[in-house]
């Protein structure tokens, strides 16, 4: 039996899962992941703050997590704005230039729905929308979040913003979040039918729960976390036994892993390894 996935989320500031070429990214921007206030931690995995002052443009690439984000953004030459980013299905690319700042809220998978309970989270998947389109009653204070030079003040402003939304408790959201966390931490979960059976659910019931509360199906999440781990292996070691890794991650063979990695990241794993070492 394969060992559980490594849980690097215990130290959020060092967790670079999903970032393509994290060393290059961290050399170009100032990136932090502070925690929210205690009452918000059941909903929010962490905040993420990025500041940059670049002499030349830089394009960042991220293989997204199955999470919804609220993102306050300030780009040079543009008015500040805030948007809700649903789960992005493909590689997320962002061009950064000049000076700028982003303050993001990463919700735990399954935990955004209580903030916007009238819509399934799948309605936002693959989309980036103005905050008012998703949370029309939210009172966003762009200046309070984006202006302070002190990080503590920005985090406090994000706490105030979220605490003002006061979502109602939802046990089904907690259930969805727990199921996604099981997929993330246990590499032996490979088939949706087996996973649903082990959880006392039908496949259809699990798929409905994930569509409403997570935004993507359980099969997509299983595959995405495989790619996150493959990306981490490729970036951390100059040589990787891809056949063994494919077997550990539950792939039928090495070719399937290489195909999924290439389709998601944009380059084959060997080319990615060579470019990052």
Short mmCIF file of C-alpha atoms in Angstrom, two decimals:
data_model
loop_
_atom_site.label_atom_id
_atom_site.label_comp_id
_atom_site.label_asym_id
_atom_site.label_seq_id
_atom_site.Cartn_x
_atom_site.Cartn_y
_atom_site.Cartn_z
CA UNK A 1 0.00 0.00 0.00
CA UNK A 2 1.31 3.45 -0.90
CA UNK A 3 2.20 5.86 1.86
CA UNK A 4 0.00 8.89 2.53
CA UNK A 5 0.83 12.07 0.71
CA UNK A 6 3.22 14.42 2.41
CA UNK A 7 1.21 17.06 4.23
CA UNK A 8 3.31 20.20 3.72
CA UNK A 9 0.36 22.41 4.57
CA UNK A 10 1.44 22.49 8.21
CA UNK A 11 3.87 25.27 7.33
CA UNK A 12 1.84 27.40 4.95
CA UNK A 13 4.62 29.87 4.13
CA UNK A 14 6.75 27.00 2.76
CA UNK A 15 3.93 25.26 0.91
CA UNK A 16 4.53 25.81 -2.80
CA UNK A 17 2.27 23.05 -4.14
CA UNK A 18 0.82 24.08 -7.47
CA UNK A 19 3.32 26.88 -8.18
CA UNK A 20 5.23 26.21 -11.38
CA UNK A 21 8.94 26.88 -10.76
CA UNK A 22 8.46 28.11 -7.18
CA UNK A 23 12.11 29.16 -6.81
CA UNK A 24 11.77 31.61 -9.71
CA UNK A 25 8.42 32.83 -8.40
CA UNK A 26 9.72 33.50 -4.89
CA UNK A 27 12.78 35.27 -6.32
CA UNK A 28 10.53 37.70 -8.22
CA UNK A 29 7.80 38.52 -5.69
CA UNK A 30 7.30 38.88 -1.96
CA UNK A 31 4.83 36.09 -1.15
CA UNK A 32 3.31 35.31 2.26
CA UNK A 33 0.44 33.17 3.56
CA UNK A 34 -0.78 34.52 6.91
CA UNK A 35 -3.56 32.80 8.84
CA UNK A 36 -7.00 34.35 9.31
CA UNK A 37 -8.60 35.05 12.69
CA UNK A 38 -9.55 31.96 14.68
CA UNK A 39 -13.31 32.01 13.97
CA UNK A 40 -12.61 32.07 10.21
CA UNK A 41 -10.30 29.06 10.04
CA UNK A 42 -13.09 26.56 9.51
CA UNK A 43 -13.81 28.37 6.23
CA UNK A 44 -10.43 29.78 5.15
CA UNK A 45 -7.25 27.81 4.55
CA UNK A 46 -5.09 30.93 4.56
CA UNK A 47 -4.72 34.41 3.15
CA UNK A 48 -2.09 35.02 0.49
CA UNK A 49 -0.30 38.32 0.03
CA UNK A 50 1.89 39.21 -2.93
CA UNK A 51 3.86 42.41 -3.48
CA UNK A 52 6.11 43.06 -6.46
CA UNK A 53 8.33 45.78 -7.89
CA UNK A 54 9.76 44.42 -11.11
CA UNK A 55 12.25 46.00 -13.53
CA UNK A 56 10.84 43.80 -16.30
CA UNK A 57 7.62 41.81 -16.75
CA UNK A 58 7.31 38.37 -15.21
CA UNK A 59 4.66 35.73 -15.97
CA UNK A 60 3.67 33.43 -13.11
CA UNK A 61 2.05 30.03 -13.61
CA UNK A 62 0.01 28.07 -11.06
CA UNK A 63 -1.72 24.70 -11.27
CA UNK A 64 -4.80 25.71 -9.25
CA UNK A 65 -6.12 23.98 -6.16
CA UNK A 66 -9.82 23.01 -5.85
CA UNK A 67 -10.53 26.23 -3.98
CA UNK A 68 -12.53 29.41 -4.45
CA UNK A 69 -10.68 32.68 -3.84
CA UNK A 70 -11.66 36.27 -3.17
CA UNK A 71 -8.88 38.46 -4.51
CA UNK A 72 -8.21 42.16 -3.85
CA UNK A 73 -5.90 43.46 -6.57
CA UNK A 74 -3.85 46.53 -7.38
CA UNK A 75 -1.96 46.65 -10.67
CA UNK A 76 0.10 49.63 -11.77
CA UNK A 77 -1.91 51.91 -14.04
CA UNK A 78 -5.28 50.40 -13.09
CA UNK A 79 -7.92 51.14 -10.47
CA UNK A 80 -7.96 48.60 -7.62
CA UNK A 81 -10.62 45.91 -7.79
CA UNK A 82 -11.84 42.76 -6.06
CA UNK A 83 -13.22 39.61 -7.62
CA UNK A 84 -14.33 36.09 -6.83
CA UNK A 85 -12.25 33.45 -8.62
CA UNK A 86 -13.94 30.09 -8.95
CA UNK A 87 -11.86 26.94 -9.38
CA UNK A 88 -9.73 27.34 -12.48
CA UNK A 89 -9.63 24.09 -14.44
CA UNK A 90 -6.45 24.73 -16.43
CA UNK A 91 -3.10 26.35 -15.80
CA UNK A 92 -3.55 29.83 -14.32
CA UNK A 93 -1.23 32.44 -15.84
CA UNK A 94 -0.75 35.99 -14.59
CA UNK A 95 1.53 38.66 -16.03
CA UNK A 96 3.09 40.92 -13.40
CA UNK A 97 4.92 44.14 -14.25
CA UNK A 98 5.88 47.38 -12.58
CA UNK A 99 4.63 47.61 -9.01
CA UNK A 100 1.57 45.93 -7.58
CA UNK A 101 -0.10 44.12 -4.74
CA UNK A 102 -2.59 41.29 -4.33
CA UNK A 103 -4.36 40.23 -1.13
CA UNK A 104 -6.21 36.95 -1.56
CA UNK A 105 -8.47 34.74 0.52
CA UNK A 106 -8.21 31.02 -0.16
CA UNK A 107 -11.30 29.19 1.04
CA UNK A 108 -11.09 25.59 2.13
CA UNK A 109 -12.55 23.32 -0.55
CA UNK A 110 -16.25 23.02 0.22
CA UNK A 111 -16.31 26.01 2.56
CA UNK A 112 -17.22 28.89 0.24
CA UNK A 113 -20.82 27.78 -0.34
CA UNK A 114 -22.14 29.04 3.05
CA UNK A 115 -21.14 32.57 1.97
CA UNK A 116 -23.21 32.33 -1.24
CA UNK A 117 -25.75 29.57 -0.51
CA UNK A 118 -28.16 30.36 -3.35
CA UNK A 119 -25.84 28.98 -6.00
CA UNK A 120 -23.89 25.75 -6.35
CA UNK A 121 -20.18 26.46 -6.29
CA UNK A 122 -19.96 24.86 -9.75
CA UNK A 123 -21.66 28.04 -11.05
CA UNK A 124 -18.38 29.88 -10.42
CA UNK A 125 -16.02 27.19 -11.75
CA UNK A 126 -13.72 28.49 -14.48
CA UNK A 127 -14.97 32.04 -13.94
CA UNK A 128 -13.68 35.26 -12.37
CA UNK A 129 -16.45 37.64 -11.40
CA UNK A 130 -16.81 41.01 -9.71
CA UNK A 131 -17.46 40.53 -6.00
CA UNK A 132 -20.91 42.15 -6.25
CA UNK A 133 -22.05 39.51 -8.75
CA UNK A 134 -21.48 36.73 -6.22
CA UNK A 135 -21.84 38.48 -2.85
CA UNK A 136 -24.05 41.52 -3.49
CA UNK A 137 -24.27 42.50 0.19
CA UNK A 138 -20.53 42.31 0.89
CA UNK A 139 -18.92 45.55 2.04
CA UNK A 140 -15.45 45.55 0.55
CA UNK A 141 -13.05 48.28 1.62
CA UNK A 142 -10.36 48.22 -1.04
CA UNK A 143 -8.29 50.94 0.63
CA UNK A 144 -8.28 49.14 4.00
CA UNK A 145 -7.06 45.91 2.41
CA UNK A 146 -4.64 47.17 -0.24
CA UNK A 147 -3.23 50.45 1.08
CA UNK A 148 -1.57 49.66 4.46
CA UNK A 149 2.19 49.06 4.19
CA UNK A 150 2.01 46.89 7.30
CA UNK A 151 0.97 43.29 6.63
CA UNK A 152 -0.78 43.00 10.00
CA UNK A 153 -3.18 45.80 9.05
CA UNK A 154 -4.01 44.13 5.74
CA UNK A 155 -4.74 40.82 7.47
CA UNK A 156 -6.94 42.60 10.01
CA UNK A 157 -8.87 44.24 7.15
CA UNK A 158 -9.43 40.85 5.50
CA UNK A 159 -10.64 39.46 8.84
CA UNK A 160 -13.07 42.35 9.23
CA UNK A 161 -14.37 41.89 5.70
CA UNK A 162 -15.08 38.17 6.18
CA UNK A 163 -16.43 38.40 9.71
CA UNK A 164 -18.98 40.90 8.40
CA UNK A 165 -20.42 38.27 6.06
CA UNK A 166 -21.39 35.91 8.93
CA UNK A 167 -22.30 32.72 7.03
CA UNK A 168 -24.73 30.29 8.64
CA UNK A 169 -23.36 26.92 9.81
CA UNK A 170 -23.76 24.19 7.19
CA UNK A 171 -22.90 20.58 8.14
CA UNK A 172 -22.89 19.54 4.47
CA UNK A 173 -20.15 22.09 3.77
CA UNK A 174 -18.14 20.57 6.62
CA UNK A 175 -18.74 17.12 5.16
CA UNK A 176 -17.57 18.18 1.70
CA UNK A 177 -14.46 19.83 3.15
CA UNK A 178 -13.61 16.68 5.10
CA UNK A 179 -13.97 14.49 2.00
CA UNK A 180 -11.66 16.73 -0.06
CA UNK A 181 -9.11 16.67 2.74
CA UNK A 182 -9.18 12.87 2.72
CA UNK A 183 -8.44 12.87 -1.01
CA UNK A 184 -5.60 15.34 -0.49
CA UNK A 185 -3.87 13.39 2.26
CA UNK A 186 -4.48 9.74 1.29
CA UNK A 187 -2.78 8.55 -1.89
CA UNK A 188 -4.66 5.24 -1.77
CA UNK A 189 -7.88 7.00 -2.83
CA UNK A 190 -7.86 6.41 -6.58
CA UNK A 191 -11.37 5.48 -7.69
CA UNK A 192 -14.48 7.54 -7.00
CA UNK A 193 -16.70 4.45 -6.76
CA UNK A 194 -14.47 2.89 -4.08
CA UNK A 195 -14.17 6.16 -2.19
CA UNK A 196 -17.93 6.77 -2.23
CA UNK A 197 -18.61 3.24 -1.02
CA UNK A 198 -16.11 3.62 1.82
CA UNK A 199 -17.88 6.80 2.88
CA UNK A 200 -21.32 5.20 2.81
CA UNK A 201 -22.44 7.22 -0.22
CA UNK A 202 -23.50 6.48 -3.77
CA UNK A 203 -21.31 7.90 -6.54
CA UNK A 204 -24.21 10.09 -7.64
CA UNK A 205 -24.73 11.50 -4.13
CA UNK A 206 -21.01 12.28 -3.81
CA UNK A 207 -20.95 13.97 -7.21
CA UNK A 208 -23.97 16.12 -6.28
CA UNK A 209 -22.36 17.11 -2.99
CA UNK A 210 -19.12 18.08 -4.72
CA UNK A 211 -20.90 20.03 -7.47
CA UNK A 212 -22.84 22.07 -4.92
CA UNK A 213 -20.16 22.62 -2.30
CA UNK A 214 -16.77 22.19 -4.00
CA UNK A 215 -17.33 23.18 -7.62
CA UNK A 216 -15.69 20.19 -9.34
CA UNK A 217 -16.17 16.44 -9.11
CA UNK A 218 -14.18 14.05 -6.92
CA UNK A 219 -12.42 12.50 -9.94
CA UNK A 220 -11.05 15.91 -10.97
CA UNK A 221 -9.74 16.47 -7.44
CA UNK A 222 -8.03 13.07 -7.31
CA UNK A 223 -6.27 13.83 -10.60
CA UNK A 224 -5.36 17.39 -9.60
CA UNK A 225 -3.70 16.36 -6.35
CA UNK A 226 -1.73 13.74 -8.28
CA UNK A 227 -0.40 16.46 -10.57
CA UNK A 228 0.43 18.69 -7.61
CA UNK A 229 2.55 15.92 -6.13
CA UNK A 230 4.19 15.12 -9.46
CA UNK A 231 5.00 18.81 -9.90
CA UNK A 232 6.52 18.94 -6.44
CA UNK A 233 8.69 15.88 -7.19
CA UNK A 234 9.81 17.32 -10.53
CA UNK A 235 10.78 20.61 -8.94
CA UNK A 236 12.56 19.20 -5.91
CA UNK A 237 14.73 16.47 -7.45
CA UNK A 238 16.99 16.68 -10.54
CA UNK A 239 16.19 13.05 -11.35
CA UNK A 240 12.89 11.29 -10.75
CA UNK A 241 11.88 7.69 -11.39
CA UNK A 242 8.69 8.53 -13.26
CA UNK A 243 7.58 4.93 -13.61
CA UNK A 244 7.74 4.41 -9.85
CA UNK A 245 6.09 7.75 -9.16
CA UNK A 246 3.30 6.94 -11.62
CA UNK A 247 2.62 3.68 -9.79
CA UNK A 248 2.70 5.41 -6.38
CA UNK A 249 0.20 8.00 -7.59
CA UNK A 250 -2.17 5.37 -8.91
CA UNK A 251 -1.60 5.74 -12.63
CA UNK A 252 -1.92 2.71 -14.87
CA UNK A 253 1.48 3.47 -16.35
CA UNK A 254 4.12 6.17 -16.77
CA UNK A 255 2.64 7.37 -20.08
CA UNK A 256 -0.64 8.36 -18.39
CA UNK A 257 1.20 10.48 -15.80
CA UNK A 258 3.33 12.16 -18.46
CA UNK A 259 0.25 12.91 -20.55
CA UNK A 260 -1.67 14.45 -17.63
CA UNK A 261 1.38 16.42 -16.45
CA UNK A 262 2.04 17.81 -19.92
CA UNK A 263 -1.61 18.73 -20.52
CA UNK A 264 -1.81 20.55 -17.17
CA UNK A 265 1.59 22.22 -16.85
CA UNK A 266 2.27 22.77 -20.55
CA UNK A 267 5.58 20.89 -20.79
CA UNK A 268 6.58 17.24 -20.20
CA UNK A 269 7.92 16.47 -16.71
CA UNK A 270 11.49 15.86 -17.91
CA UNK A 271 11.58 19.24 -19.66
CA UNK A 272 10.15 20.90 -16.56
CA UNK A 273 12.78 19.24 -14.36
CA UNK A 274 15.58 20.41 -16.65
CA UNK A 275 14.29 24.00 -16.64
CA UNK A 276 14.11 24.23 -12.86
CA UNK A 277 17.51 22.71 -11.95
#
